XYZ file of C-alpha atoms in Angstrom:
778
model
C -0.211 0.096 -0.035
C 0.842 3.747 -0.834
C -0.678 6.013 2.074
C 0.719 9.499 1.038
C -3.014 10.942 0.194
C -3.833 12.611 3.540
C -6.961 11.820 5.219
C -9.664 14.253 5.004
C -13.496 13.520 5.083
C -14.113 15.897 2.122
C -10.965 16.121 -0.060
C -8.210 14.075 -1.708
C -4.975 15.760 -0.779
C -1.033 15.497 -1.669
C 0.707 17.769 0.398
C 4.085 17.393 -1.016
C 4.995 16.462 -4.658
C 5.434 12.398 -4.803
C 7.041 12.642 -8.476
C 7.237 8.722 -8.523
C 3.465 8.363 -7.554
C 2.562 11.113 -10.173
C 0.655 8.626 -12.462
C -1.129 7.091 -9.163
C -2.124 10.710 -8.260
C -3.312 11.748 -11.800
C -5.902 9.004 -11.334
C -6.992 10.008 -7.961
C -7.548 13.547 -9.106
C -9.554 12.777 -12.232
C -12.529 14.736 -13.040
C -15.590 14.182 -14.789
C -19.324 15.293 -15.821
C -20.870 12.225 -17.596
C -20.084 13.904 -21.144
C -16.419 14.061 -20.633
C -13.405 13.667 -17.983
C -9.734 13.734 -17.564
C -6.910 12.642 -15.441
C -5.422 14.998 -12.711
C -2.648 15.986 -15.265
C -0.956 19.194 -14.956
C -1.679 21.969 -16.853
C 1.620 23.382 -17.858
C 4.551 21.374 -19.382
C 5.664 18.186 -17.547
C 8.640 16.028 -18.595
C 8.222 13.582 -15.728
C 6.189 10.445 -14.965
C 2.825 11.122 -16.352
C -0.055 9.872 -18.340
C -2.062 12.567 -20.353
C -5.995 11.672 -20.504
C -9.004 13.021 -21.649
C -11.906 11.217 -22.541
C -15.314 11.353 -24.549
C -18.253 9.439 -23.452
C -19.293 6.810 -26.192
C -16.725 7.727 -28.461
C -14.340 4.551 -29.096
C -12.024 3.197 -32.028
C -12.112 -0.690 -33.097
C -8.506 -1.492 -32.395
C -7.789 -4.490 -34.894
C -7.338 -7.676 -32.187
C -3.534 -8.683 -31.919
C -3.302 -12.319 -30.833
C -0.572 -14.673 -31.338
C -3.077 -17.808 -32.625
C -6.232 -16.829 -34.286
C -9.058 -18.891 -33.071
C -12.411 -19.300 -34.826
C -15.026 -16.900 -33.052
C -12.416 -13.925 -31.868
C -13.618 -10.870 -31.984
C -12.087 -8.669 -34.928
C -11.224 -5.605 -32.659
C -10.880 -4.641 -28.881
C -12.777 -1.298 -28.427
C -10.318 1.326 -26.949
C -12.055 4.451 -25.017
C -9.994 7.074 -26.847
C -7.525 9.550 -25.543
C -8.838 12.623 -26.956
C -7.650 16.411 -27.550
C -5.942 17.911 -24.271
C -7.642 21.019 -23.780
C -6.423 21.924 -20.177
C -2.805 22.930 -21.324
C -1.519 26.169 -20.641
C 2.228 26.047 -21.338
C 4.401 28.921 -19.483
C 7.729 30.466 -20.431
C 9.539 33.042 -17.958
C 12.089 34.320 -20.190
C 13.649 31.466 -22.359
C 12.662 28.953 -19.356
C 10.111 26.513 -19.422
C 7.978 26.067 -16.334
C 8.518 22.118 -15.843
C 7.958 20.724 -12.358
C 10.360 17.906 -13.424
C 13.441 20.097 -13.760
C 12.386 22.628 -11.273
C 12.786 22.916 -7.310
C 9.452 22.549 -5.991
C 8.679 23.740 -2.844
C 4.912 24.254 -0.949
C 3.377 21.681 -3.254
C -0.233 20.961 -2.504
C -2.734 19.146 -4.756
C -6.487 18.750 -3.727
C -9.577 17.076 -4.879
C -12.651 18.641 -3.448
C -15.329 16.067 -3.313
C -17.942 18.625 -2.022
C -17.782 21.281 -4.463
C -16.078 19.115 -7.310
C -12.802 20.811 -8.340
C -9.680 20.232 -8.499
C -6.929 22.488 -6.928
C -2.788 22.617 -7.193
C -0.381 25.344 -5.840
C 3.114 25.170 -5.800
C 6.446 27.564 -5.359
C 9.015 26.461 -8.421
C 12.472 27.374 -8.543
C 14.009 27.341 -11.974
C 17.413 26.614 -12.815
C 18.081 29.955 -13.396
C 16.698 30.651 -9.705
C 13.728 32.848 -10.524
C 10.612 31.726 -8.298
C 7.400 31.973 -9.121
C 4.130 31.013 -7.281
C 1.381 28.978 -9.479
C -2.080 28.159 -8.535
C -4.698 26.309 -10.647
C -8.381 25.351 -9.770
C -10.206 23.570 -12.508
C -13.598 21.957 -13.304
C -15.678 19.826 -15.594
C -19.088 21.259 -15.168
C -21.881 19.215 -14.162
C -24.204 22.284 -14.733
C -23.417 23.046 -18.322
C -22.116 19.348 -18.994
C -20.612 20.512 -22.476
C -18.214 22.780 -20.641
C -15.048 23.092 -18.397
C -13.504 25.879 -16.815
C -9.545 26.630 -15.446
C -8.012 29.429 -13.366
C -4.378 29.510 -13.345
C -2.677 32.126 -11.619
C 0.900 32.952 -11.788
C 3.294 35.281 -9.133
C 6.810 36.438 -9.793
C 8.287 36.194 -6.383
C 11.841 37.383 -7.143
C 12.154 39.097 -10.406
C 10.390 41.216 -13.036
C 9.979 39.708 -16.456
C 7.862 39.036 -19.696
C 5.840 35.723 -19.298
C 4.727 34.093 -22.274
C 1.837 31.622 -21.548
C 0.333 29.485 -24.583
C -2.993 27.877 -23.867
C -3.661 25.100 -26.343
C -5.744 22.520 -27.638
C -3.477 19.480 -28.145
C -4.913 16.361 -30.506
C -1.593 14.808 -30.837
C -2.126 12.623 -27.887
C -2.002 8.704 -28.678
C -3.085 6.102 -26.667
C -0.644 3.644 -24.820
C -2.646 0.744 -25.176
C -2.700 0.764 -29.190
C -2.495 -2.578 -30.500
C -0.219 -1.642 -33.536
C 0.714 1.848 -32.122
C -1.767 3.498 -34.574
C -3.215 7.021 -34.023
C -6.822 6.829 -33.846
C -7.595 10.659 -34.617
C -7.824 12.456 -38.054
C -7.798 16.165 -38.281
C -10.693 17.710 -39.192
C -11.573 21.586 -39.262
C -9.568 24.089 -36.878
C -10.010 27.879 -36.097
C -8.033 30.556 -34.253
C -8.973 33.938 -33.362
C -8.415 36.525 -30.422
C -7.616 34.486 -27.790
C -9.874 31.719 -28.921
C -9.115 28.297 -30.691
C -11.232 25.354 -31.882
C -10.076 21.921 -33.223
C -12.197 19.260 -34.808
C -10.928 15.479 -34.906
C -12.905 12.526 -36.148
C -11.970 9.255 -35.158
C -10.636 6.705 -37.980
C -13.179 3.680 -39.199
C -16.206 4.801 -36.620
C -16.182 8.577 -37.899
C -17.016 10.044 -34.498
C -16.387 13.718 -34.336
C -15.103 15.881 -31.544
C -14.688 19.289 -31.516
C -12.687 21.192 -28.616
C -13.189 24.806 -28.270
C -11.489 27.571 -25.851
C -11.289 31.064 -25.054
C -8.730 32.854 -22.546
C -9.610 36.127 -20.728
C -6.573 37.560 -18.396
C -6.549 39.587 -15.281
C -3.943 41.386 -13.798
C -4.142 43.656 -10.463
C -7.678 42.292 -10.248
C -8.808 43.929 -13.696
C -9.218 42.301 -16.874
C -6.392 43.465 -19.421
C -5.844 43.529 -23.298
C -3.617 41.280 -24.214
C -1.947 40.360 -27.925
C -2.265 36.892 -29.176
C -0.397 35.180 -31.528
C -2.512 32.453 -33.298
C -0.702 28.945 -33.523
C -1.516 26.262 -35.746
C -0.074 22.718 -36.360
C -1.366 19.479 -37.308
C -4.067 18.565 -34.790
C -2.880 21.536 -32.336
C -4.284 24.950 -32.024
C -3.162 27.391 -29.434
C -2.656 31.158 -28.516
C 0.554 32.373 -27.735
C 0.366 35.578 -25.141
C 3.438 37.433 -23.664
C 2.669 39.630 -20.410
C 4.892 41.779 -18.792
C 5.096 40.403 -14.813
C 6.705 42.111 -12.227
C 7.492 40.810 -8.735
C 4.381 39.941 -6.308
C 1.918 40.573 -8.948
C -0.638 37.860 -9.846
C -1.575 37.233 -13.529
C -4.735 35.066 -13.831
C -5.461 33.068 -16.935
C -9.146 31.918 -17.388
C -9.584 29.575 -20.064
C -13.034 28.045 -20.910
C -13.441 25.141 -22.839
C -16.347 23.241 -24.734
C -16.493 19.654 -25.652
C -18.874 18.771 -28.345
C -19.558 15.367 -30.127
C -21.322 14.269 -32.892
C -23.334 11.749 -30.677
C -25.069 15.053 -29.458
C -24.506 17.574 -32.076
C -24.760 17.377 -36.124
C -21.533 16.958 -37.349
C -22.458 20.225 -40.042
C -23.287 22.059 -36.519
C -20.328 21.348 -34.228
C -18.569 24.432 -34.686
C -21.553 26.711 -35.013
C -22.658 25.357 -31.485
C -18.945 25.326 -30.012
C -18.761 28.893 -30.825
C -22.153 29.866 -28.931
C -21.312 27.430 -26.013
C -17.939 29.117 -25.526
C -19.878 32.746 -25.502
C -22.568 31.379 -23.357
C -19.825 30.179 -20.857
C -17.275 32.836 -20.837
C -19.923 35.342 -20.387
C -20.936 33.615 -17.249
C -17.492 33.844 -15.908
C -15.204 31.435 -14.079
C -16.712 32.440 -10.360
C -20.626 32.100 -11.620
C -19.470 28.849 -13.237
C -17.703 27.549 -10.088
C -21.141 28.667 -8.288
C -23.101 26.464 -10.876
C -20.263 23.505 -9.907
C -20.928 23.881 -6.298
C -24.831 23.890 -6.404
C -24.669 20.832 -8.897
C -22.487 19.023 -6.440
C -24.640 20.037 -3.019
C -27.786 18.593 -4.856
C -25.943 15.284 -5.657
C -24.342 14.785 -1.777
C -27.763 15.800 -0.204
C -29.279 12.730 -1.960
C -26.151 10.206 -2.103
C -24.021 10.958 0.937
C -22.732 8.436 3.314
C -21.970 10.232 6.672
C -19.580 8.316 8.982
C -18.958 9.761 12.444
C -15.398 8.288 14.303
C -13.283 7.465 11.266
C -11.858 9.966 8.769
C -10.378 7.197 6.724
C -13.629 5.149 6.013
C -15.511 8.058 5.614
C -12.990 9.659 2.885
C -13.072 6.424 1.364
C -16.827 6.063 0.750
C -17.320 9.905 -0.263
C -14.360 9.326 -2.835
C -15.785 5.886 -4.239
C -19.764 8.015 -4.636
C -17.990 10.665 -6.078
C -15.990 9.022 -9.162
C -19.256 7.039 -9.713
C -21.355 10.452 -9.909
C -18.463 11.986 -12.239
C -18.786 8.987 -14.419
C -22.232 8.324 -15.114
C -25.576 10.602 -14.929
C -27.802 8.394 -16.083
C -29.348 11.125 -18.423
C -28.522 9.029 -21.609
C -29.545 5.844 -22.259
C -26.969 4.920 -25.125
C -24.401 5.177 -22.800
C -23.135 2.778 -19.744
C -20.598 2.769 -16.830
C -16.945 1.809 -18.036
C -14.552 0.044 -15.345
C -12.284 2.796 -15.510
C -14.689 6.046 -16.315
C -12.788 8.908 -17.654
C -9.457 8.095 -15.548
C -7.566 5.764 -17.818
C -7.596 3.506 -20.980
C -7.092 0.161 -19.510
C -10.046 -2.554 -20.264
C -11.078 -0.504 -23.399
C -14.902 -1.057 -23.873
C -17.443 0.642 -21.706
C -19.494 -2.020 -20.645
C -18.990 -5.260 -18.632
C -20.777 -7.346 -16.335
C -20.056 -4.787 -13.375
C -23.115 -2.832 -14.212
C -25.266 -5.092 -13.882
C -23.963 -6.905 -10.542
C -22.435 -4.069 -8.608
C -23.729 -0.641 -10.144
C -27.321 -1.101 -10.730
C -28.204 -1.526 -6.990
C -26.393 1.684 -6.276
C -28.788 3.482 -8.779
C -31.461 1.590 -8.140
C -31.534 3.232 -4.438
C -30.022 6.608 -5.103
C -31.413 7.917 -8.527
C -34.823 8.253 -10.046
C -35.843 4.754 -11.430
C -35.460 5.761 -14.870
C -31.811 5.344 -14.436
C -31.653 1.957 -13.241
C -34.341 1.005 -16.120
C -32.022 2.995 -18.740
C -29.147 0.495 -17.782
C -31.615 -2.631 -18.289
C -32.914 -1.063 -21.806
C -29.067 -0.482 -22.973
C -28.916 -4.279 -22.760
C -32.301 -4.803 -24.249
C -31.529 -2.710 -27.342
C -28.285 -4.882 -27.998
C -29.987 -8.110 -27.708
C -29.484 -8.561 -31.507
C -25.727 -8.192 -31.188
C -25.987 -10.443 -28.227
C -27.822 -13.185 -30.149
C -25.203 -12.872 -33.048
C -22.540 -13.439 -30.732
C -23.963 -16.909 -29.735
C -24.202 -17.666 -33.703
C -20.504 -16.770 -33.790
C -20.013 -19.532 -31.641
C -22.294 -22.071 -32.818
C -25.591 -21.310 -30.949
C -28.809 -21.455 -32.736
C -32.286 -20.341 -32.544
C -32.118 -16.903 -30.775
C -29.771 -17.868 -28.204
C -28.058 -14.831 -26.674
C -24.556 -14.726 -25.690
C -24.068 -11.225 -23.834
C -20.605 -9.812 -24.276
C -17.591 -9.600 -21.795
C -16.495 -6.319 -22.872
C -18.468 -4.091 -25.621
C -19.377 -0.772 -26.856
C -22.207 -1.624 -29.431
C -23.356 -5.093 -28.094
C -20.914 -6.850 -30.300
C -18.014 -8.725 -28.142
C -14.376 -6.988 -28.414
C -12.776 -9.103 -25.739
C -9.726 -10.972 -27.078
C -8.563 -13.495 -24.509
C -10.094 -16.934 -25.298
C -10.509 -18.190 -21.669
C -12.825 -14.895 -21.382
C -14.375 -14.328 -24.475
C -15.464 -17.967 -24.772
C -15.719 -19.370 -21.168
C -16.409 -16.601 -18.947
C -20.159 -17.145 -19.900
C -21.329 -16.474 -16.183
C -21.897 -12.767 -17.483
C -25.166 -13.990 -19.201
C -26.486 -14.908 -15.815
C -25.865 -11.297 -14.294
C -28.049 -9.672 -16.874
C -30.866 -12.017 -16.147
C -29.851 -11.233 -12.360
C -30.240 -7.563 -12.849
C -33.806 -7.898 -14.435
C -34.872 -9.945 -11.240
C -33.058 -7.209 -9.007
C -34.558 -4.106 -10.619
C -38.231 -5.603 -10.721
C -37.788 -6.743 -7.158
C -36.896 -3.529 -6.050
C -39.071 -1.431 -8.138
C -42.194 -3.643 -8.668
C -42.195 -2.567 -12.238
C -43.560 -5.712 -13.664
C -44.088 -4.115 -16.851
C -40.733 -3.973 -17.446
C -40.799 -7.527 -17.966
C -43.527 -7.574 -20.724
C -42.026 -4.426 -22.438
C -38.403 -5.438 -22.273
C -37.457 -8.500 -19.722
C -39.137 -11.595 -20.884
C -37.548 -11.363 -24.447
C -33.842 -10.913 -23.009
C -34.935 -13.687 -20.342
C -35.829 -16.316 -23.214
C -32.938 -15.690 -25.276
C -30.369 -16.293 -22.331
C -32.144 -18.962 -21.261
C -32.090 -20.704 -24.841
C -28.302 -20.243 -24.595
C -27.973 -21.871 -21.391
C -30.469 -24.950 -22.780
C -27.809 -25.659 -25.246
C -24.625 -24.665 -23.520
C -25.000 -27.754 -21.010
C -24.918 -31.173 -21.655
C -26.161 -34.364 -20.354
C -23.497 -36.540 -18.580
C -24.568 -40.102 -18.816
C -22.318 -41.320 -16.317
C -23.757 -38.381 -13.566
C -26.868 -38.826 -14.938
C -27.115 -34.786 -14.478
C -26.595 -31.934 -16.989
C -22.980 -30.250 -16.460
C -21.598 -27.254 -18.142
C -17.785 -28.140 -19.716
C -14.841 -25.535 -20.366
C -15.736 -22.601 -18.490
C -14.270 -19.732 -16.244
C -15.994 -18.586 -13.305
C -15.622 -15.228 -11.622
C -12.400 -16.397 -10.338
C -10.266 -15.912 -13.298
C -7.348 -17.481 -11.832
C -8.798 -20.728 -12.837
C -9.513 -21.348 -16.525
C -11.320 -24.234 -18.726
C -12.580 -25.781 -15.910
C -15.767 -27.954 -15.807
C -18.724 -27.157 -13.471
C -17.719 -24.183 -12.029
C -20.493 -24.076 -9.294
C -21.564 -20.726 -9.715
C -21.882 -20.797 -13.169
C -24.240 -23.937 -12.988
C -26.150 -22.571 -10.342
C -26.931 -18.836 -11.903
C -27.954 -21.047 -15.216
C -30.693 -23.226 -13.718
C -31.483 -20.244 -11.558
C -32.196 -18.068 -15.081
C -34.092 -20.820 -16.227
C -36.210 -20.954 -13.189
C -36.777 -16.838 -13.101
C -37.874 -17.168 -16.758
C -40.410 -19.747 -16.286
C -41.822 -17.327 -13.187
C -41.294 -14.175 -15.929
C -43.409 -16.188 -18.398
C -46.241 -16.763 -16.071
C -46.037 -13.123 -14.890
C -46.322 -11.947 -18.467
C -48.840 -14.169 -19.572
C -51.048 -12.902 -16.952
C -50.571 -9.027 -16.614
C -49.934 -8.702 -20.409
C -51.525 -11.608 -22.421
C -51.681 -9.543 -25.804
C -48.034 -8.683 -25.445
C -47.254 -12.295 -24.335
C -48.628 -13.410 -27.361
C -47.303 -11.087 -29.822
C -43.868 -11.953 -27.794
C -43.772 -15.724 -28.631
C -44.947 -15.117 -32.207
C -41.999 -12.813 -33.148
C -39.543 -14.758 -31.411
C -40.602 -17.977 -32.338
C -41.207 -19.287 -28.806
C -42.015 -22.950 -28.519
C -43.517 -22.572 -25.048
C -44.170 -26.378 -24.592
C -41.036 -27.998 -25.164
C -39.004 -25.043 -24.155
C -40.531 -24.954 -20.869
C -40.372 -28.409 -20.346
C -36.826 -28.366 -21.450
C -35.709 -25.614 -19.428
C -37.522 -27.604 -15.975
C -35.535 -30.816 -16.614
C -32.304 -28.954 -16.896
C -33.423 -27.144 -13.521
C -34.421 -30.457 -11.613
C -31.018 -32.242 -13.024
C -28.187 -29.741 -13.190
C -25.258 -30.874 -11.347
C -23.595 -28.648 -8.666
C -20.014 -29.935 -7.215
C -19.925 -30.455 -3.190
C -17.780 -32.110 -1.111
C -19.818 -34.054 1.372
C -17.042 -33.961 4.199
C -16.187 -30.361 4.385
C -20.420 -29.796 3.635
C -19.390 -27.080 0.956
C -19.814 -26.117 -2.369
C -16.890 -26.776 -4.659
C -15.862 -24.268 -7.131
C -15.644 -26.490 -9.725
C -15.135 -30.527 -10.149
C -11.414 -30.622 -9.523
C -10.993 -28.259 -7.048
C -9.967 -30.525 -4.309
C -7.131 -31.758 -6.217
C -5.290 -28.489 -5.608
C -2.752 -27.843 -2.805
C -5.012 -26.160 -0.352
C -3.810 -23.433 1.749
C -4.517 -19.822 3.046
C -3.067 -16.764 1.467
C -1.582 -15.771 4.562
C 1.235 -18.183 3.595
C 2.109 -16.329 0.364
C 5.238 -14.106 1.203
C 4.415 -10.519 1.071
C 7.485 -10.005 -1.317
C 5.312 -12.286 -3.896
C 1.904 -10.118 -3.730
C 0.195 -9.383 -5.574
C 0.694 -12.809 -7.324
C -0.905 -11.544 -10.664
C 2.542 -9.096 -10.859
C 4.776 -11.859 -9.274
C 3.890 -15.285 -10.549
C 3.838 -17.015 -14.079
C 0.406 -17.620 -15.235
C 1.166 -21.534 -14.808
C 2.056 -21.206 -11.276
C -1.228 -19.084 -10.552
C -3.740 -21.484 -12.321
C -2.072 -24.795 -10.543
C -2.787 -22.689 -7.209
C -5.690 -22.855 -4.867
C -5.724 -19.084 -4.760
C -8.869 -17.220 -5.547
C -8.606 -13.746 -7.762
C -12.110 -12.884 -6.328
C -15.548 -14.169 -5.030
C -16.626 -17.149 -7.332
C -18.940 -19.445 -4.837
C -19.480 -16.618 -2.412
C -20.658 -14.670 -5.510
C -23.392 -16.789 -5.665
C -24.003 -17.257 -2.112
C -24.145 -13.389 -2.037
C -26.554 -13.217 -4.975
C -28.837 -15.954 -3.574
C -28.207 -16.003 -0.055
C -31.953 -16.187 1.352
C -32.034 -19.923 -0.768
C -29.369 -21.109 1.927
C -29.014 -21.308 5.843
C -26.712 -19.288 7.843
C -24.387 -22.181 8.248
C -24.182 -22.987 4.585
C -22.871 -19.747 4.302
C -20.927 -19.682 6.995
C -19.157 -22.995 6.008
C -18.342 -21.691 2.397
C -16.933 -18.266 3.640
C -14.878 -20.031 6.070
C -13.595 -22.294 3.499
C -12.980 -19.648 0.505
C -12.139 -16.860 2.284
C -8.708 -17.572 3.484
C -7.508 -18.620 -0.009
C -8.747 -15.784 -1.519
C -6.177 -12.921 -2.947
C -8.889 -10.261 -3.141
C -6.645 -8.905 -6.703
C -9.805 -8.377 -8.475
C -11.172 -4.547 -7.382
C -14.695 -6.241 -7.316
C -13.453 -9.245 -4.752
C -13.818 -6.920 -1.172
C -17.267 -5.942 -1.286
C -18.742 -9.082 -1.805
C -16.855 -10.796 1.220
C -17.489 -7.560 3.334
C -21.506 -7.911 2.744
C -21.297 -11.779 3.637
C -18.957 -10.863 6.670
C -21.421 -8.611 8.027
C -24.289 -11.028 7.411
C -22.378 -13.560 9.665
C -21.375 -11.264 12.554
C -17.792 -11.308 11.273
C -17.582 -7.118 12.420
C -13.826 -7.084 12.163
C -13.623 -9.072 8.609
C -16.394 -6.929 7.415
C -14.320 -3.691 8.509
C -11.298 -4.949 7.150
C -12.920 -5.618 3.612
C -14.521 -2.567 3.265
C -11.495 -0.281 4.005
C -9.960 -2.472 1.328
C -12.838 -1.590 -1.124
C -13.120 1.821 -0.195
C -9.414 2.776 -0.209
C -8.382 0.189 -2.613
C -7.462 3.157 -5.264
C -6.643 5.732 -2.455
C -4.110 3.409 -1.109
C -3.100 1.476 -4.206
C -3.689 -1.880 -2.858
C -3.137 -3.885 -5.989
C -0.348 -1.528 -7.361
C -2.289 -0.228 -10.316
C -4.026 3.013 -9.651
C -1.795 4.497 -11.731
C -3.796 2.581 -14.872
C -6.810 4.499 -13.805
C -9.411 3.908 -11.057
C -11.713 0.893 -10.362
C -15.028 2.865 -11.004
C -17.455 -0.200 -11.253
C -16.045 -1.702 -8.272
C -16.585 1.723 -6.026
C -20.379 0.644 -6.436
C -19.682 -2.447 -4.585
C -18.053 -0.250 -1.816
C -21.731 1.543 -1.361
C -23.314 -1.948 -1.242
C -20.769 -2.963 1.589
C -22.282 -0.031 3.436
C -25.647 -0.127 2.523
C -26.001 -4.040 2.166
C -23.072 -4.509 4.691
C -23.175 -2.282 7.683
C -26.647 -1.361 6.856
C -28.048 -4.912 6.575
C -30.617 -3.557 3.487
C -32.432 -6.248 1.961
C -35.440 -6.761 -0.407
C -37.262 -10.047 -0.300
C -38.678 -12.110 -3.164
C -42.332 -10.504 -1.851
C -40.889 -6.854 -2.354
C -40.667 -6.328 1.896
C -37.705 -3.781 2.830
C -35.471 -4.407 5.707
C -32.729 -3.585 7.558
C -30.611 -5.240 10.137
C -27.955 -2.526 10.619
C -24.659 -2.266 13.113
C -22.219 0.117 13.350
C -18.702 -1.045 13.536
C -16.693 -0.556 16.048
C -14.781 2.822 16.383
C -17.727 4.842 14.598
C -20.332 6.877 16.462
C -22.794 6.735 13.846
C -23.550 5.811 9.860
C -26.089 7.714 8.018
C -27.429 7.059 4.476
C -30.624 7.608 2.405
C -32.169 5.441 -0.233
C -35.178 5.508 -2.573
C -37.868 2.792 -2.476
C -41.050 2.759 -4.498
C -41.406 6.281 -4.587
C -40.285 6.677 -0.843
C -37.172 8.468 0.293
C -35.704 6.974 3.707
C -32.882 8.163 5.713
C -31.491 5.413 7.789
C -28.951 6.656 10.745
C -27.578 3.989 12.931
C -25.442 4.508 16.410
C -24.142 2.101 18.758
C -27.374 2.126 20.688
C -30.218 2.550 18.157
C -31.414 2.812 14.476
C -33.815 5.764 13.416
C -35.625 5.532 10.136
C -36.844 8.573 8.697
C -39.177 9.212 6.162
C -39.271 12.081 3.944
C -42.002 10.850 1.671
C -45.325 12.004 1.028
C -46.839 8.365 2.147
C -45.989 5.900 4.797
C -43.626 3.249 4.533
C -44.004 -0.476 5.769
C -40.956 -2.194 6.467
C -38.620 -4.481 8.781
C -36.010 -2.931 11.068
C -33.963 -5.697 13.063
C -36.396 -8.145 12.583
C -39.420 -6.255 13.708
C -42.421 -5.196 11.317
C -42.495 -0.991 11.577
C -44.399 1.467 9.829
C -42.831 5.195 9.385
C -45.451 7.661 8.822
C -45.585 10.274 6.220
C -42.475 13.043 7.329
C -42.134 10.781 10.372
C -39.898 8.854 11.856
C -39.015 5.292 13.675
C -36.586 4.672 16.380
C -35.323 1.007 17.334
C -33.161 0.042 20.068
C -29.903 -1.778 18.816
C -28.919 -4.979 21.200
C -26.028 -6.966 21.675
C -27.655 -9.768 20.185
C -28.797 -7.770 17.127
C -25.122 -6.730 16.323
C -23.978 -10.693 16.416
C -26.795 -11.589 13.984
C -26.502 -8.854 11.775
């Protein structure tokens, strides 16, 4: 771990310049507004360790697959989130010297991501090789209130000299993706314009022909007043700038205001981009930095009013959960159903495509409980609209009759992941899509979703499972061969328990959904079955036979489910036996050694027990947790949250807190030595789950009853969070002594608290005492 970030309830603060960790800090200080975002790079030039990153939602490039041995069914490309034009650049020259913190002596360095108000601020004093000293303060944000815009306030103050200072605010489109398979450039240049303190650059993607137009304008103040300046336009390939020289004297603050607009052809017609960019720049610059910042503060205040989780008595825990919530809200707003939640968001290039099963398994519950119901519905509709591509994915692998295999990684619904053990084998992702439909309907009681969209998806997924299993004459059961479960440290295994279980569960839920739609929307049901050629009698009979005869590997001696058929052939040992110098093993061991080991990357059997815990008794949950968790190395960002929730369920408060800190501070403390590549955005929803479903004990039963079995971890004086549930807005506050549920809605709400049914009146509250027994059984 790297614990150089100061603990603060509302900010991420670096108080010294940690050059070797700069790429980590750039990830941590990332900004976004749902439309576009950027890493926490410097405005001025920096020749040290850095990864420049600017990203635009929904814009990608199909980078041709690069593999050593091509196999039938491989995707032809890997979708790459594109590193777009860098709009934050402000080069600074003092006389003939370039301001570059890699070549300067730096003191009083401070970098702060203010999460309460949504801006990044940096200040320092730099001593150049000539011994000239300059003080710099930079503040910037990507506007939530006006999500096409960003703004920078960059101030320079000479401390021991009078001299001309030249600043060059620029838009730089020469940035390349580090992860390009063939070292290609993904952008071609379109139009560009320069004017007095203004510049515009249009880039278009090769192959996909997305157009992104980035514009800027500049204003300058000295001595508190706006000054006129001479602006020399600069044009190069994929680069536009304004070069401005100013006379500066000791102690005089010069402020450069840089306003930017980022527009894409996803939202503006290509022919209108330049005109709209000019109009937007005028509107933004007329508001001015102070007003834009006030709007930003208000937009974030509105977000926090609903989404904040308040932990009293533990600053590290408080900072962690707010950081996770902040990044989730920067990445996805739910306002555009064409978009989804990328695993790195706007913080890095790794993992390529925008959509993984993480959305359904981890992110959907966060948006269900904290946003308007339509946000979660849009996430499901996103998958419905890609059903045709999922069926095509199945056909490429030899499946027929409308069988759908949803992709592991995608931008358009087409599979674009190119590792065989993932693309062909990690098929449990299909189950997560089905589970998300169940989760949504159970939480919202929106049965209409099933008749409008959900049942069609469920039938297509079920058709896949019915073809993917095969009958084993030896076992007289259905088996599933050659798969990879959630634990990617095992590949090509037989009968992964989680995959088998979620496949059979999907078939069972599909049969339930058929009955619901048949009874509630018979005309829609008839239209659907005719349109997709659903042979109800034969298909439901086959599904039921698989449900009744699925094989689930089980160890009778230990009374635990086996991760896969041959798991007990491995040498079993706890992860604590691995020397610290060999962790993480995915960076220290050969892949052969990892695959042969018993060590588990993330929850596998326990993932299934987390999803379906109400189908197992407490002792079954405990036996499996006690068996698998000690062998788990938690080298997936998705792992600690599931274990934290399960530990809370089992009354293992210390383990639950340990796993909570690991998920909440995974990136802040760089647990897995990979934060420099970008943040783990989708797993941040898991941090919220660890609090609300773990410490908060929130559940929704099959009959739709909302319940809480909360407890306050040792050292916390209180925990408080809000949720939306079927039109109601509730706040749950937990102390060491009691639980209070406050209803902010114009309707009474019935629920269960610590096993007791209660009704909270309109705009009322109910307080229930917490006993020692409640905490143990939580």
